[in-house]
Amino acid sequence: MAKILVTGGLGYIGSHTVVELIQSGYDVVIVDNLSNSEQTVLDGIEAITGVRPVFEQLDICDEKAFQACLTKYPHIDAVIHFAAYKAVGESVEKSLDYYRNNVFGLIQLLTLMRKNNIPNIIFSSSCTVYGQPDKLPIDESAPRKPATSPYGNTKQMCEDIIHDAVVSYHDIKAVLLRYFNPIGAHPSAKIGELPKGVPNNLVPFITQTAAGIRKELSVFGDDYNTPDGSAIRDYIYVVDLAKAHVKAMQRLLSGENKAEVEVFNLGTGQGVSVLELVKTFMKATGMNLPYKIVGRRSGDTEQVWADNTRAEKELGWTATTPLDEVLRSAWNWEKQVRGL
Ligand code: NAD
Ligand code: WQD
């Protein structure tokens, strides 16, 4: 079976994807510097799959360590590249760290892929590249809007670098996956999201509030031009998202890809408002969730959801898990982490 290198494989989306890869029969090599994850995630992966994947703790920006790993584990068929920093607000404070880790990290990876004859890459991009789109739902042909943060800029730059590298050398094929808003945790509650400090993202803030760690949720804005006034997003279950990576991998490895670089939106195709999500959480879990309406968060877009047609047609993938089940998985994970 094919051997897949997963950078950032102990992180939130990476760990769920590793589980799906192992369950689909792939050999997995994980590299991660643990800057935003913990080695115990390996135990969760092993408990779910019965397989403890190979793990090398290293920074992908460290050329020597990375090359040594590729020498130790030769004949890699493809890379799934999750390793990056992802906090939008922090990227404004620490822009050079973000450019070094996300942009230089990718350049290093592509250089070593070429040197070691690794011909395929799947890259974690984001719906953030679309900004506030002119037309909804958003399909992949929508123009990218100027980035509103260094983080968003790194995703655009990385997409461009992959395009350019493919055109220059024609020895790498790439799939760019633009995730919408990944949420939830594995149904086993053995792996999930581990935000450090106060969560920026909505669902971890909700589950921590329900667990009593935060006093109340602030809903950022109820004066948007949406049916209930709160902002709309496309919340995609992390396990459904992980399965899309397996589909994209099968496509690359079997040579079914129709271009050297392909781009896919990964969302549900459904927009959900913040208030709808809060209500669904309460109903799905039976937990009360204290919340108050506050002003808009600066830099937020009003409404964004995906047109999934291309992923459906070309990858044979759709998100199937209902939102209440997804939110229950997030809550079960929070309870497990807190020992509740
Ligand atoms: P995460 O922080 O949980 O996982 C990233 C992993 O990469 C972490 O385990 C971290 O320790 C590791 N890492 C970071 N820099 C590294 C380096 N230089 N060398 C080795 N390991 C390194 O994040 P995630 O939510 O799983 O996101 C994965 C990818 O998906 C990222 O590229 C992110 O930008 C992208 N993405 C995430 C979201 C989201 O909302 N979570 C949305 C769109 C795109
Ligand atoms: C969702 C909605 C908030 C917290 C971010 C990145 C994006 C992508 C996904 C990586 C918004 C509202 C939130 C809270 C709230 N990541 N909210 N109270 O901002 O859509 O996207 O994650 O690529 O690049 O920007 O996700 O979860 O932060 O917010 O009302 O305490 O919830 O205003 O409308 P966002 P989010």
XYZ file of C-alpha atoms and ligand atoms in Angstrom:
420
model
C 0.000 0.000 0.000
C 1.095 3.528 -0.668
C 3.195 5.363 1.917
C 1.995 8.830 2.880
C 3.953 11.509 4.713
C 1.642 13.659 6.822
C 3.140 16.941 8.014
C 1.330 18.317 11.049
C -0.227 14.877 11.452
C -0.733 15.211 15.204
C -2.785 18.396 14.812
C -6.550 18.691 14.707
C -7.310 17.920 11.060
C -4.104 15.927 10.550
C -4.882 13.405 13.298
C -8.398 12.749 11.971
C -6.975 12.328 8.478
C -4.298 9.925 9.709
C -7.062 7.763 11.196
C -8.933 7.661 7.874
C -5.721 6.941 5.943
C -4.818 4.039 8.223
C -8.363 2.688 8.063
C -8.115 2.835 4.253
C -4.922 0.766 4.358
C -2.240 3.427 3.826
C 1.152 3.422 5.552
C 1.555 6.718 7.352
C 4.648 8.623 8.446
C 3.855 11.638 10.618
C 6.170 14.584 11.088
C 5.190 17.267 13.581
C 7.163 19.662 15.777
C 4.425 19.632 18.463
C 4.198 23.444 18.333
C 0.401 23.104 18.490
C -0.186 19.469 19.430
C 0.827 16.761 21.840
C 2.477 13.412 21.398
C -0.393 11.733 23.304
C -2.483 12.220 20.152
C -0.619 9.137 18.889
C -2.267 7.111 21.664
C -5.693 8.257 20.460
C -4.863 7.312 16.870
C -3.628 3.909 18.025
C -6.688 3.329 20.205
C -8.994 4.010 17.248
C -7.108 2.189 14.506
C -5.049 -0.427 16.327
C -1.997 0.939 14.508
C 0.634 3.257 15.981
C 1.903 5.235 13.001
C 5.545 6.186 12.632
C 6.153 9.592 14.208
C 9.181 11.868 13.866
C 9.256 15.028 15.943
C 10.851 17.644 13.710
C 10.366 21.091 12.279
C 9.831 21.037 8.524
C 11.870 24.255 8.290
C 14.894 22.296 9.566
C 16.308 20.967 6.311
C 18.806 18.554 7.855
C 16.297 16.917 10.188
C 13.669 16.733 7.464
C 16.080 15.175 4.944
C 17.268 12.685 7.566
C 13.655 11.633 8.062
C 13.123 11.187 4.320
C 16.292 9.110 4.154
C 15.087 6.970 7.069
C 11.658 6.470 5.457
C 12.298 6.293 1.689
C 9.783 5.663 -1.118
C 7.106 8.078 0.076
C 4.326 8.229 -2.530
C 2.646 11.452 -1.445
C 2.569 14.199 1.158
C -0.430 15.702 2.897
C 0.767 19.063 4.150
C -1.084 20.282 7.242
C 1.872 21.769 9.145
C 1.322 25.503 9.517
C 0.386 28.154 12.039
C -3.311 29.006 11.803
C -4.359 31.723 14.256
C -5.589 34.717 12.281
C -5.179 37.272 15.103
C -1.740 36.005 16.115
C -0.615 36.258 12.496
C -1.176 40.022 12.649
C 1.074 40.237 15.741
C 3.723 37.801 14.514
C 3.613 38.104 10.751
C 7.220 37.076 10.105
C 6.777 33.894 12.157
C 3.766 33.070 10.000
C 5.558 33.753 6.728
C 8.575 31.720 7.855
C 6.626 28.734 9.093
C 3.878 28.603 6.483
C 5.598 29.919 3.357
C 9.210 28.909 3.937
C 7.993 25.584 5.374
C 6.195 24.853 2.110
C 9.193 25.869 -0.032
C 11.384 23.566 2.019
C 8.888 20.740 1.647
C 8.547 21.133 -2.134
C 12.337 21.294 -2.528
C 12.812 18.094 -0.541
C 9.930 16.381 -2.327
C 11.696 17.013 -5.644
C 15.059 15.915 -4.277
C 13.558 12.694 -2.905
C 11.307 11.955 -5.885
C 8.000 12.380 -4.060
C 5.536 13.267 -6.808
C 2.247 14.173 -5.074
C 1.071 16.771 -2.577
C -2.259 17.605 -1.002
C -2.229 21.080 0.509
C -4.461 22.464 3.275
C -5.852 25.714 1.968
C -8.785 27.684 3.296
C -11.983 29.427 2.280
C -10.271 32.484 3.723
C -8.729 32.954 0.235
C -12.176 34.014 -1.058
C -12.756 36.797 1.509
C -16.360 38.049 1.273
C -17.375 36.628 -2.109
C -19.523 38.539 -4.612
C -21.695 35.491 -5.194
C -22.947 32.675 -2.943
C -22.455 29.778 -2.769
C -18.759 30.050 -3.663
C -17.320 27.793 -6.314
C -13.650 27.311 -7.055
C -13.692 29.781 -9.944
C -14.585 32.667 -7.613
C -11.816 35.241 -7.575
C -9.540 35.295 -4.548
C -9.875 38.549 -2.628
C -6.949 40.465 -1.091
C -6.092 38.733 2.182
C -7.137 40.489 5.383
C -4.432 38.886 7.557
C -0.888 37.570 7.172
C -2.339 34.082 7.823
C -4.754 34.440 4.901
C -1.933 35.810 2.812
C 0.221 32.743 3.528
C -2.556 30.498 2.168
C -2.756 32.528 -1.055
C 1.027 32.627 -1.386
C 1.311 28.879 -0.764
C -1.321 28.145 -3.420
C 0.648 30.319 -5.879
C 3.983 28.735 -4.973
C 2.565 25.255 -5.595
C 1.160 26.374 -8.971
C 4.483 27.915 -9.966
C 6.551 24.938 -8.813
C 4.350 22.560 -10.796
C 4.681 24.717 -13.917
C 8.453 25.063 -13.502
C 9.287 21.419 -13.040
C 6.297 19.226 -13.980
C 7.441 16.563 -11.543
C 4.833 17.199 -8.854
C 1.052 16.913 -8.968
C -0.976 18.845 -6.439
C -4.452 19.040 -4.972
C -5.352 22.218 -3.113
C -8.182 21.665 -0.646
C -9.989 24.792 0.512
C -11.569 23.931 3.842
C -14.532 25.913 5.100
C -15.028 25.773 8.907
C -13.893 22.398 10.282
C -15.591 21.422 13.561
C -16.295 18.411 15.773
C -14.246 15.456 16.936
C -13.872 11.758 16.218
C -16.993 9.845 17.379
C -14.789 7.778 19.716
C -13.848 11.017 21.578
C -10.249 9.771 21.504
C -8.989 12.605 19.302
C -10.291 16.136 18.772
C -9.308 19.786 18.772
C -6.895 20.967 21.490
C -6.946 24.775 21.415
C -4.339 26.482 23.584
C -5.623 29.298 25.817
C -8.878 31.093 25.020
C -10.310 29.636 21.812
C -10.792 31.997 18.868
C -13.053 29.632 17.006
C -16.747 29.356 17.705
C -17.271 25.674 18.490
C -14.399 25.228 20.982
C -15.600 28.395 22.717
C -19.104 26.944 22.889
C -17.992 23.592 24.303
C -15.721 25.285 26.867
C -18.621 27.532 27.907
C -20.925 24.551 28.288
C -18.188 22.887 30.372
C -18.142 25.941 32.661
C -14.616 27.046 31.729
C -15.892 30.254 30.056
C -18.685 32.315 31.573
C -20.623 32.998 28.398
C -20.296 33.037 24.648
C -20.098 36.405 22.936
C -21.977 36.330 19.648
C -20.078 38.725 17.405
C -22.771 40.792 15.710
C -26.519 40.485 15.147
C -26.773 43.274 12.603
C -25.516 41.434 9.528
C -27.638 41.220 6.430
C -28.671 37.617 7.212
C -32.056 36.158 8.252
C -31.310 36.341 12.016
C -28.613 39.031 11.820
C -25.709 36.775 12.901
C -22.902 35.765 10.538
C -23.168 32.663 8.381
C -20.503 29.994 7.820
C -20.234 26.516 6.346
C -19.353 24.188 9.249
C -17.802 20.968 8.001
C -17.366 17.888 10.194
C -13.672 17.116 10.623
C -14.233 13.384 9.991
C -16.056 14.115 6.718
C -13.198 16.478 5.850
C -10.631 13.783 6.664
C -12.421 11.346 4.336
C -12.137 13.889 1.504
C -8.349 13.686 1.848
C -8.502 9.940 1.272
C -10.593 10.514 -1.878
C -8.159 13.168 -3.100
C -5.254 10.817 -2.406
C -6.872 7.971 -4.355
C -7.402 10.359 -7.253
C -3.774 11.519 -7.287
C -2.253 8.079 -6.880
C -4.422 6.509 -9.556
C -3.656 9.330 -11.990
C -7.322 10.300 -12.359
C -6.525 13.951 -11.801
C -7.392 16.117 -14.804
C -4.761 18.784 -14.228
C -1.379 19.006 -12.556
C -2.962 21.252 -9.928
C -6.578 20.758 -8.923
C -8.549 22.853 -6.450
C -11.539 21.663 -4.417
C -13.838 23.386 -1.959
C -14.589 21.239 1.066
C -17.712 22.350 2.880
C -21.240 21.090 3.358
C -22.871 23.463 0.883
C -25.110 24.740 3.720
C -24.777 28.072 5.473
C -25.498 28.114 9.220
C -25.707 31.270 11.338
C -23.998 31.674 14.703
C -27.362 31.780 16.471
C -28.604 28.697 14.625
C -25.468 26.873 15.630
C -25.878 27.882 19.272
C -29.487 26.671 19.283
C -28.606 23.409 17.576
C -25.857 22.821 20.139
C -28.283 23.289 23.040
C -30.866 21.001 21.479
C -28.352 18.316 20.498
C -26.617 18.175 23.880
C -29.336 19.261 26.303
C -26.818 21.768 27.728
C -27.674 25.357 28.488
C -25.364 27.804 26.785
C -25.207 31.308 28.230
C -24.564 33.864 25.486
C -24.784 37.575 24.847
C -24.778 39.606 21.663
C -21.787 41.918 21.287
C -20.410 43.992 18.420
C -18.956 42.519 15.269
C -15.425 41.061 15.385
C -13.107 43.107 13.211
C -12.146 41.435 9.947
C -15.088 38.988 9.975
C -16.949 38.313 6.748
C -20.745 38.344 6.718
C -21.624 35.093 5.027
C -19.696 32.332 3.363
C -20.683 28.876 2.224
C -19.392 26.456 -0.353
C -20.579 25.241 -3.672
C -19.455 21.631 -3.358
C -20.353 20.506 -6.837
C -16.800 19.923 -7.988
C -15.839 17.762 -4.990
C -19.071 15.828 -5.400
C -18.549 15.159 -9.112
C -14.796 14.701 -9.268
C -13.962 13.202 -5.873
C -17.256 11.421 -5.289
C -17.337 13.095 -1.860
C -20.007 14.873 0.121
C -20.274 15.763 3.767
C -22.912 13.481 5.215
C -22.915 13.964 8.992
C -25.811 16.045 10.361
C -24.930 19.157 12.379
C -26.502 17.936 15.644
C -24.372 14.788 15.539
C -21.279 16.860 14.777
C -21.939 19.174 17.723
C -22.524 16.192 20.017
C -19.120 14.845 18.967
C -17.516 18.183 19.892
C -19.266 18.116 23.275
C -18.309 14.482 23.964
C -14.704 15.370 23.222
C -14.787 18.384 25.548
C -16.263 16.200 28.329
C -13.591 13.574 27.786
C -10.777 16.179 27.907
C -12.178 17.739 31.104
C -13.023 14.444 32.761
C -16.722 15.411 32.977
P -3.290 22.391 14.028
O -2.513 23.529 14.592
O -4.128 21.589 14.949
O -2.294 21.386 13.284
C -1.115 21.807 12.664
C -0.005 20.876 13.133
O 1.197 21.241 12.481
C 0.245 20.970 14.636
O 0.278 19.676 15.177
C 1.607 21.648 14.739
O 2.330 21.208 15.873
C 2.261 21.250 13.423
N 3.255 22.192 12.900
C 3.134 23.525 12.731
N 4.260 24.030 12.207
C 5.111 22.984 12.025
C 6.424 22.863 11.509
N 7.128 23.919 11.093
N 6.978 21.638 11.461
C 6.302 20.541 11.896
N 5.054 20.596 12.399
C 4.466 21.807 12.456
O -4.152 22.967 12.826
P -5.347 22.297 12.011
O -6.590 22.970 12.404
O -5.245 20.825 12.072
O -4.997 22.809 10.560
C -4.239 22.029 9.660
C -4.031 22.806 8.374
O -5.304 23.152 7.842
C -3.278 24.115 8.544
O -2.455 24.296 7.412
C -4.361 25.151 8.573
O -3.917 26.415 8.120
C -5.351 24.544 7.597
N -6.744 25.008 7.814
C -7.308 24.880 9.050
C -8.614 25.331 9.254
C -9.237 25.258 10.614
O -10.205 25.992 10.857
N -8.787 24.418 11.528
C -9.324 25.871 8.182
C -8.722 25.960 6.926
C -7.421 25.520 6.752
C -17.169 31.523 13.101
C -18.287 32.519 13.349
C -17.550 34.600 14.296
C -16.228 33.026 18.141
C -11.598 31.071 10.918
C -10.473 31.600 10.075
C -10.507 30.956 8.720
C -10.529 29.441 8.831
C -11.590 28.973 9.752
C -8.284 28.637 8.741
C -17.911 33.957 12.967
C -18.459 33.867 15.259
C -16.740 33.146 16.856
C -16.971 33.584 19.223
C -18.663 34.292 17.672
N -9.309 28.943 9.379
N -17.922 33.769 16.635
N -18.166 34.190 18.946
O -13.678 33.337 11.584
O -15.206 31.905 10.137
O -12.821 31.374 10.287
O -11.496 29.654 11.016
O -8.040 28.739 7.573
O -9.386 31.398 8.036
O -10.640 33.004 9.953
O -14.241 30.946 12.247
O -14.888 29.828 14.332
O -13.609 32.002 14.462
O -15.965 32.029 13.700
O -19.747 34.854 17.484
O -16.548 33.548 20.385
O -18.544 32.557 14.766
O -17.797 35.982 14.333
O -19.062 34.556 12.443
P -14.035 32.021 11.048
P -14.607 31.165 13.767
